[in-house]
PDB file of C-alpha atoms and ligand atoms in Angstrom:
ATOM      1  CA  UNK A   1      17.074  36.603 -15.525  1.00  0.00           C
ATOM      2  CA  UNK A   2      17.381  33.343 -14.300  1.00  0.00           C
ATOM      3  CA  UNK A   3      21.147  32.596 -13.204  1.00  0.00           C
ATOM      4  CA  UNK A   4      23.233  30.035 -11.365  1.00  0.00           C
ATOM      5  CA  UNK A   5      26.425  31.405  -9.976  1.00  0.00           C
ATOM      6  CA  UNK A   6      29.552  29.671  -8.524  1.00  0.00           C
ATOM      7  CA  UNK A   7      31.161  31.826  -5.993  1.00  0.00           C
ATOM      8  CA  UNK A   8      34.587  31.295  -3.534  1.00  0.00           C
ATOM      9  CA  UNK A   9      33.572  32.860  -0.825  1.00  0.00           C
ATOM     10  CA  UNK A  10      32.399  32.663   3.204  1.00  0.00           C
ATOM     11  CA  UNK A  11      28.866  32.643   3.107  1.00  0.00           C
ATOM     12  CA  UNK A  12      28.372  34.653   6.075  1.00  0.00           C
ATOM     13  CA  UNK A  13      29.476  37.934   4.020  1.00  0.00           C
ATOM     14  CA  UNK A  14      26.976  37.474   1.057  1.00  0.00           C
ATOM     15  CA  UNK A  15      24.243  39.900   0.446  1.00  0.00           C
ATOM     16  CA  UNK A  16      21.419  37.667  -0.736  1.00  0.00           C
ATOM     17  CA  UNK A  17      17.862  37.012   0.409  1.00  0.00           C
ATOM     18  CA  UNK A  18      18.635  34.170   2.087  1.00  0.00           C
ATOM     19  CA  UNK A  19      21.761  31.520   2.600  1.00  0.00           C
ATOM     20  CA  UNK A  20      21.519  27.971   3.241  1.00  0.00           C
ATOM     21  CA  UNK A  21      23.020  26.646   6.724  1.00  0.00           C
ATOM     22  CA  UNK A  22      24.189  22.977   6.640  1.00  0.00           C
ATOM     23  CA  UNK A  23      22.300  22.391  10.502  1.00  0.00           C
ATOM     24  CA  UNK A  24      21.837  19.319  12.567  1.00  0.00           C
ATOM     25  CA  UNK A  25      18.850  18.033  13.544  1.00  0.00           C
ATOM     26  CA  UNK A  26      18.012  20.396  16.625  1.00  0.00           C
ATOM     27  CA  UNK A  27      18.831  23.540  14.913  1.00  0.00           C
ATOM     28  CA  UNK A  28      20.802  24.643  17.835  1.00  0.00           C
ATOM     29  CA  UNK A  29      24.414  25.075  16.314  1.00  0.00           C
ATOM     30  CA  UNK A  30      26.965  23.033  15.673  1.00  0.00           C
ATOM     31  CA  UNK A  31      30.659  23.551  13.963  1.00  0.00           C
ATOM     32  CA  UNK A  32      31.650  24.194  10.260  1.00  0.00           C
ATOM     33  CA  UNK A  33      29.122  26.423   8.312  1.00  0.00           C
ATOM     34  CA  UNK A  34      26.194  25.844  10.604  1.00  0.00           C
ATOM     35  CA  UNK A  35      28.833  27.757  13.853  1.00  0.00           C
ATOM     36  CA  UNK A  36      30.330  30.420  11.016  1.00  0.00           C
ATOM     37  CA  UNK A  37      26.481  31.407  10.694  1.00  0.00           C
ATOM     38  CA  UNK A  38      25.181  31.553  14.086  1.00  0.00           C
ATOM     39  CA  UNK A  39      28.692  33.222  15.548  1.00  0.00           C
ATOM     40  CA  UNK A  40      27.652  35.987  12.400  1.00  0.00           C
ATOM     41  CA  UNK A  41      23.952  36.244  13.170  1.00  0.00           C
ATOM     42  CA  UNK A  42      24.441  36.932  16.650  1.00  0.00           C
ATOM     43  CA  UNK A  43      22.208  35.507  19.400  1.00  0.00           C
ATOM     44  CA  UNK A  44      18.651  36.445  18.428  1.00  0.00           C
ATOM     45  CA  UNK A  45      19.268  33.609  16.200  1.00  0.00           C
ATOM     46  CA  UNK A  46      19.776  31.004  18.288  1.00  0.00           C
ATOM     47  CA  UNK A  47      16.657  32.385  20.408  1.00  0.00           C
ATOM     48  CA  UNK A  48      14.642  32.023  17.255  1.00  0.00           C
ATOM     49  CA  UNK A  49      16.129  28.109  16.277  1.00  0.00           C
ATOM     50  CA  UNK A  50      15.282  27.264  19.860  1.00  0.00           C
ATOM     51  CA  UNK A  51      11.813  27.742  19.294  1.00  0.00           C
ATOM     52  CA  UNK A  52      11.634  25.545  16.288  1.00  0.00           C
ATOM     53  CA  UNK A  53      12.023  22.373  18.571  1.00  0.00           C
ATOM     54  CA  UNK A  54      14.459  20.799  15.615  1.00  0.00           C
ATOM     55  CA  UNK A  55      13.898  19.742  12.050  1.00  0.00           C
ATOM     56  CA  UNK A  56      14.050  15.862  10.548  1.00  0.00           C
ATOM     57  CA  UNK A  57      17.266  15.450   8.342  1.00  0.00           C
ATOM     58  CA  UNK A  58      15.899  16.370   4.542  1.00  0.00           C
ATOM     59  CA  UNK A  59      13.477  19.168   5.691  1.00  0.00           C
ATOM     60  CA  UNK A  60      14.138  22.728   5.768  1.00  0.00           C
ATOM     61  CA  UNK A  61      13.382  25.731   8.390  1.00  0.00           C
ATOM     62  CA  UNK A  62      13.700  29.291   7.779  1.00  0.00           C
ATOM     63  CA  UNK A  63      14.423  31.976  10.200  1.00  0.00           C
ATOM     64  CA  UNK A  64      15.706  35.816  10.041  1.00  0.00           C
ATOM     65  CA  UNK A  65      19.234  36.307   9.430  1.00  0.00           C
ATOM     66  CA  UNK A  66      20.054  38.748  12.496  1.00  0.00           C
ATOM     67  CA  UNK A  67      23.182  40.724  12.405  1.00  0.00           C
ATOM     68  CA  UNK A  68      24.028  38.919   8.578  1.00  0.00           C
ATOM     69  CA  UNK A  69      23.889  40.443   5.631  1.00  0.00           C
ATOM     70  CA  UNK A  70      21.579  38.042   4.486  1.00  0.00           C
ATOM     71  CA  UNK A  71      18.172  39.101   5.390  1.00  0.00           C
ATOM     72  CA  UNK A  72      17.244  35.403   6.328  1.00  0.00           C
ATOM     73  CA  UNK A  73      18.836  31.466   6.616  1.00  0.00           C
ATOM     74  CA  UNK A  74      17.066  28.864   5.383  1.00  0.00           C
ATOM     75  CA  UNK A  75      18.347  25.718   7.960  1.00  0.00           C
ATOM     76  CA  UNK A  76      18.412  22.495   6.372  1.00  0.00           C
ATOM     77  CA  UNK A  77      19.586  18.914   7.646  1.00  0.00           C
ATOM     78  CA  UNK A  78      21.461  17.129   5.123  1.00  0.00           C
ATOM     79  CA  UNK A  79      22.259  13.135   5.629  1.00  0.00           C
ATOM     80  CA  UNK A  80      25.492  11.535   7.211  1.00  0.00           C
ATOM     81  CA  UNK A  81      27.222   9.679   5.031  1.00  0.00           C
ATOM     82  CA  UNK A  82      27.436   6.039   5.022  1.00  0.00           C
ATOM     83  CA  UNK A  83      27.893   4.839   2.264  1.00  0.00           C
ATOM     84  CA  UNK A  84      25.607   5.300   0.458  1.00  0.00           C
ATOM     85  CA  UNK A  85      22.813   2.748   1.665  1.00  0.00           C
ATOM     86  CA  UNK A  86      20.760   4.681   3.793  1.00  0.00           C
ATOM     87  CA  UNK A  87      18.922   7.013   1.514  1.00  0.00           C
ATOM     88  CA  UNK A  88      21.404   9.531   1.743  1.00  0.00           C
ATOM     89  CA  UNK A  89      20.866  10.133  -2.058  1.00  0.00           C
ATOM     90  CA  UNK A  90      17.391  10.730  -1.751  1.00  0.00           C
ATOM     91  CA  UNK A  91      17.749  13.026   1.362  1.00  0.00           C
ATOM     92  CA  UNK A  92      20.488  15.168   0.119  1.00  0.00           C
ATOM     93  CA  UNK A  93      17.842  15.674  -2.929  1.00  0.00           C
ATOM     94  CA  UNK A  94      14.891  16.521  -0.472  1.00  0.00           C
ATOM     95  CA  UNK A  95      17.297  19.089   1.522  1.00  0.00           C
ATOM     96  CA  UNK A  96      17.463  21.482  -1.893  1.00  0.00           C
ATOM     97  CA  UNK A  97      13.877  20.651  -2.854  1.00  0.00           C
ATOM     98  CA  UNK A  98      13.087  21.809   0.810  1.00  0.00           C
ATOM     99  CA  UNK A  99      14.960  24.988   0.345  1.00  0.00           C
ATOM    100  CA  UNK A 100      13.547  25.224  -2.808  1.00  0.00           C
ATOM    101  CA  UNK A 101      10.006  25.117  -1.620  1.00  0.00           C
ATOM    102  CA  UNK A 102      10.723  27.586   1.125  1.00  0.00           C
ATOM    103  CA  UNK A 103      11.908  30.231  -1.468  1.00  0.00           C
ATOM    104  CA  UNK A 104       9.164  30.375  -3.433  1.00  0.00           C
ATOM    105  CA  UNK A 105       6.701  30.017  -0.466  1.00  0.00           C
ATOM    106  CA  UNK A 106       8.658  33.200   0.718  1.00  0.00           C
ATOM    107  CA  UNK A 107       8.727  35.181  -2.628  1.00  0.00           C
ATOM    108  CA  UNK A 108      12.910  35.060  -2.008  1.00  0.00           C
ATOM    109  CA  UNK A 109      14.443  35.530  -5.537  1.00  0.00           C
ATOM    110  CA  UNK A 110      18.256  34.712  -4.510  1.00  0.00           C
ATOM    111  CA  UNK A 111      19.619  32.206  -2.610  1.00  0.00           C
ATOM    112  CA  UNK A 112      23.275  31.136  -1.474  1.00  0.00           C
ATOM    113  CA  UNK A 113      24.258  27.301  -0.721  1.00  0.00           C
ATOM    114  CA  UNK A 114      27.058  26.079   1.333  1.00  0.00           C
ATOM    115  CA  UNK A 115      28.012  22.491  -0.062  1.00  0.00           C
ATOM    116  CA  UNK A 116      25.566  20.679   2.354  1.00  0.00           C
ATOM    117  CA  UNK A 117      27.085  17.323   4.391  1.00  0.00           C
ATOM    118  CA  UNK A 118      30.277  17.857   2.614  1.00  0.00           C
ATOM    119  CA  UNK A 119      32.100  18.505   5.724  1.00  0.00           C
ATOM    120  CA  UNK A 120      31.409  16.961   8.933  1.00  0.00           C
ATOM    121  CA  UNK A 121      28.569  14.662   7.419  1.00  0.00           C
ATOM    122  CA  UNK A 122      31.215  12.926   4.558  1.00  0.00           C
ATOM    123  CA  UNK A 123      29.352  13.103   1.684  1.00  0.00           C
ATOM    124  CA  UNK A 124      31.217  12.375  -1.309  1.00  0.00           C
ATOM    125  CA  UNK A 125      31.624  15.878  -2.903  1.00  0.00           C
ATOM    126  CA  UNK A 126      30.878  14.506  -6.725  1.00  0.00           C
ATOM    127  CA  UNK A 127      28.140  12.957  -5.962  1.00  0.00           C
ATOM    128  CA  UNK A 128      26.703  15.953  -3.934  1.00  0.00           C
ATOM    129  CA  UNK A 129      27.128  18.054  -6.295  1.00  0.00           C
ATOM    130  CA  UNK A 130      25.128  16.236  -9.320  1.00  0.00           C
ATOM    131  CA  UNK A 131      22.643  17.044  -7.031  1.00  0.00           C
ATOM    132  CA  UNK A 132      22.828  20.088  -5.938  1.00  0.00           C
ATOM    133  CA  UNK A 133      23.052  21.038 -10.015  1.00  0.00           C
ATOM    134  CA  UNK A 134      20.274  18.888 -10.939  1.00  0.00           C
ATOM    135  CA  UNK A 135      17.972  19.997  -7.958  1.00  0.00           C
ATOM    136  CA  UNK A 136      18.554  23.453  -8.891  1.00  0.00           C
ATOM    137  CA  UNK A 137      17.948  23.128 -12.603  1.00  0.00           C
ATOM    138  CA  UNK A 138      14.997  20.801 -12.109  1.00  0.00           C
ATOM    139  CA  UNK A 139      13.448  23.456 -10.147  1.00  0.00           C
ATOM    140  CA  UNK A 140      14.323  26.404 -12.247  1.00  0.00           C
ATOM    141  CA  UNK A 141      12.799  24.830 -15.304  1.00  0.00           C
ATOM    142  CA  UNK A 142       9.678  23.466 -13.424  1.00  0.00           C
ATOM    143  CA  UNK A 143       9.042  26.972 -11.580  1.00  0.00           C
ATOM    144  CA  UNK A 144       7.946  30.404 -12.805  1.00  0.00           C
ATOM    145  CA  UNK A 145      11.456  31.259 -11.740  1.00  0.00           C
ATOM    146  CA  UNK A 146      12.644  34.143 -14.345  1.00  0.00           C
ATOM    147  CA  UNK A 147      14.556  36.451 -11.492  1.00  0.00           C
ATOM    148  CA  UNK A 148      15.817  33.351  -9.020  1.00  0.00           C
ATOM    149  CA  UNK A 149      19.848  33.826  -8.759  1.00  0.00           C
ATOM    150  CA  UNK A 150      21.398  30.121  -7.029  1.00  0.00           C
ATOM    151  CA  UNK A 151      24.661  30.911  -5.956  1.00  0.00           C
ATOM    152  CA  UNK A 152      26.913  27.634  -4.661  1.00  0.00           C
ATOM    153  CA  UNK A 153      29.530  28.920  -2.689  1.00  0.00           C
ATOM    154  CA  UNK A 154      32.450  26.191  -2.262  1.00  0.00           C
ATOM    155  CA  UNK A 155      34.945  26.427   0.867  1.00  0.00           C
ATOM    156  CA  UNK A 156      37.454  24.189  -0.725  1.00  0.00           C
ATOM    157  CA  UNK A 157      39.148  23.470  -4.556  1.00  0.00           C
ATOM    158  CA  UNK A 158      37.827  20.188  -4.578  1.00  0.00           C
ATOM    159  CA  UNK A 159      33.969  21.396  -4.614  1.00  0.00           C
ATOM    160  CA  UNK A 160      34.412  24.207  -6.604  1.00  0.00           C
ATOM    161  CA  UNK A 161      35.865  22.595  -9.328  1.00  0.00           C
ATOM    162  CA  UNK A 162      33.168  19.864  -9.156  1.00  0.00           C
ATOM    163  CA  UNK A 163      30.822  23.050  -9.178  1.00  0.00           C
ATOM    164  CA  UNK A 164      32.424  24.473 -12.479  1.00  0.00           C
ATOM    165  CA  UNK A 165      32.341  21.159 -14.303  1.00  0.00           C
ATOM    166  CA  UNK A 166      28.897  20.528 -13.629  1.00  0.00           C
ATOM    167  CA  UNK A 167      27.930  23.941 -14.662  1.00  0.00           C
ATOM    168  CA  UNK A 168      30.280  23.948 -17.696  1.00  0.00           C
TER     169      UNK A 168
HETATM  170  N1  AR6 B   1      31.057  29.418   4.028  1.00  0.00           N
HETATM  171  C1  AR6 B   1      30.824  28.499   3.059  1.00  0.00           C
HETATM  172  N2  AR6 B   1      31.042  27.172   3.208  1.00  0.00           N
HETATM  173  C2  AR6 B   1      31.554  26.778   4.395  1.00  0.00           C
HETATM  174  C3  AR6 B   1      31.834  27.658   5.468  1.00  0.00           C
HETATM  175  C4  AR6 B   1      31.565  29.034   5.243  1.00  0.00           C
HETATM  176  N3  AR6 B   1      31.788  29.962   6.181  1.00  0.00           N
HETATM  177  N4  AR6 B   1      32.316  26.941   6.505  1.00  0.00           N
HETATM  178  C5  AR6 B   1      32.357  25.651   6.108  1.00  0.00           C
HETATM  179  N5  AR6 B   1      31.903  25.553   4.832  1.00  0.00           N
HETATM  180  P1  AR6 B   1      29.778  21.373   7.236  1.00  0.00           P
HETATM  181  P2  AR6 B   1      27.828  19.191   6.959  1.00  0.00           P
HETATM  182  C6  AR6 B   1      31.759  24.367   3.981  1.00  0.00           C
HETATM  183  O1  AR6 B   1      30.692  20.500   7.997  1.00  0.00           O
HETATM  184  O2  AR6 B   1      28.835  18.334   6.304  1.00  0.00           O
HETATM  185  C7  AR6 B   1      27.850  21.109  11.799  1.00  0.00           C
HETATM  186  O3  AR6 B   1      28.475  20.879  13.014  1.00  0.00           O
HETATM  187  C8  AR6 B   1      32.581  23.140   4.339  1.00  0.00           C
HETATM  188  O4  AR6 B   1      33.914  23.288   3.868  1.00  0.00           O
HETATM  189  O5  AR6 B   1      29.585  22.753   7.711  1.00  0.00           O
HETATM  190  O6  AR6 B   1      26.456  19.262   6.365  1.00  0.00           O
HETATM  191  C9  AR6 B   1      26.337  20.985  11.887  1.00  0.00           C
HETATM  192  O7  AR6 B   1      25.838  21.434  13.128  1.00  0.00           O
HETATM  193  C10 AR6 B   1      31.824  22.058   3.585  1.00  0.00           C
HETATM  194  O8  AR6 B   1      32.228  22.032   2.220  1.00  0.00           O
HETATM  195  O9  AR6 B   1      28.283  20.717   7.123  1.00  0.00           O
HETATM  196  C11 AR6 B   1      26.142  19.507  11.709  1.00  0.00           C
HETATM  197  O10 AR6 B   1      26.347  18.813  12.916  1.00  0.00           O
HETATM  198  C12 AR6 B   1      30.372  22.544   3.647  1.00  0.00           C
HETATM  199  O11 AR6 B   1      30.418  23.916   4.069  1.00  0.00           O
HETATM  200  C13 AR6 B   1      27.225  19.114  10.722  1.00  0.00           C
HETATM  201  O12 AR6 B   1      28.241  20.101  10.885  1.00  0.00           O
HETATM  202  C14 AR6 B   1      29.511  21.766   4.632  1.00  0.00           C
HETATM  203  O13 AR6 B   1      30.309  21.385   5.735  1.00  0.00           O
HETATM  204  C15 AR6 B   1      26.734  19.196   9.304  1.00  0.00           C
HETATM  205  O14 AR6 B   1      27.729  18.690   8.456  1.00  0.00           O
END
């Protein structure tokens, strides 16, 4: 059954196929989500990210998920905001779509995502999440996606109740 689920939590504790980190463009750590998921994953991660040689902001990576619960982490690079006239629309869009893509290509059937370049990156949480709710639905109506579970995991009020009222 197809599902989208809104859950308070740290996404370094969920149990899912894979979780979404909120990277930078050379994969190699960074604060907020992206450091909460490579401090849980342990070092083998970081070993594997170095090998990537980075990944252009809107694209998506995936990797193992090491010492996490999660058996792997899809890395994606979402846009910095400013203001709105430098595509960041289109490449906060192309980040889920990327994830999306990766998902499927890797038979994953749940995924978790942080609220990506809501923190550091300054992207107006409203308008972040219409996307990340339209993304989603656009690609669980278009795909043969019956037993996907998309679970948005807010850090802050703010997002999740965004989250809820999109979803309600
Ligand atoms: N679980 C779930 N969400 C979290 C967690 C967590 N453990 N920790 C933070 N968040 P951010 P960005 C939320 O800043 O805006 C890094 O340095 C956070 O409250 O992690 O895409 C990267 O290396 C916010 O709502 O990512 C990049 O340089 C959301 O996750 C840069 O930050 C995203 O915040 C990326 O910035």
């Amino acid at each position: 059954m197809t599902e989208i689920e809104v859950v308070r939590a740290d996404i370094t504790l969920l149990s899912v196929d894979t979780i979404v980190n909120a990277a930078n463009n050379s994969l190699l750590g960074g604060g907020g989500v992206d450091g909460a998921i490579h401090h849980a994953a342990g070092p083998g991660l970081l070993q594997e990210c170095e090998a990537i040689s980075g990944c252009p902001t809107g694209e998506a990576r995936i990797t193992k998920g090491y010492n996490l619960p999660a058996r792997h982490v899809i890395h994606t690079v979402g846009p910095v905001w400013q203001n709105g006239n430098c595509n960041e629309a289109k490449l906060l869009a192309s980040c889920y779509r990327n994830c999306f893509s990766l998902l499927k290509k890797h038979r994953l059937s749940s995924i978790a995502f942080p609220a990506i370049s809501c923190g550091i990156y300054g992207y107006p949480p409203q308008a972040a999440c219409t996307i990340a709710i339209n993304e989603t639905k656009t690609f669980l109506q278009k795909s043969d996606s019956s037993d996907t579970k998309v679970i948005f995991v807010p850090f802050n009020d703010t997002i999740e109740q965004e989250m809820r009222r999109h979803l309600s």
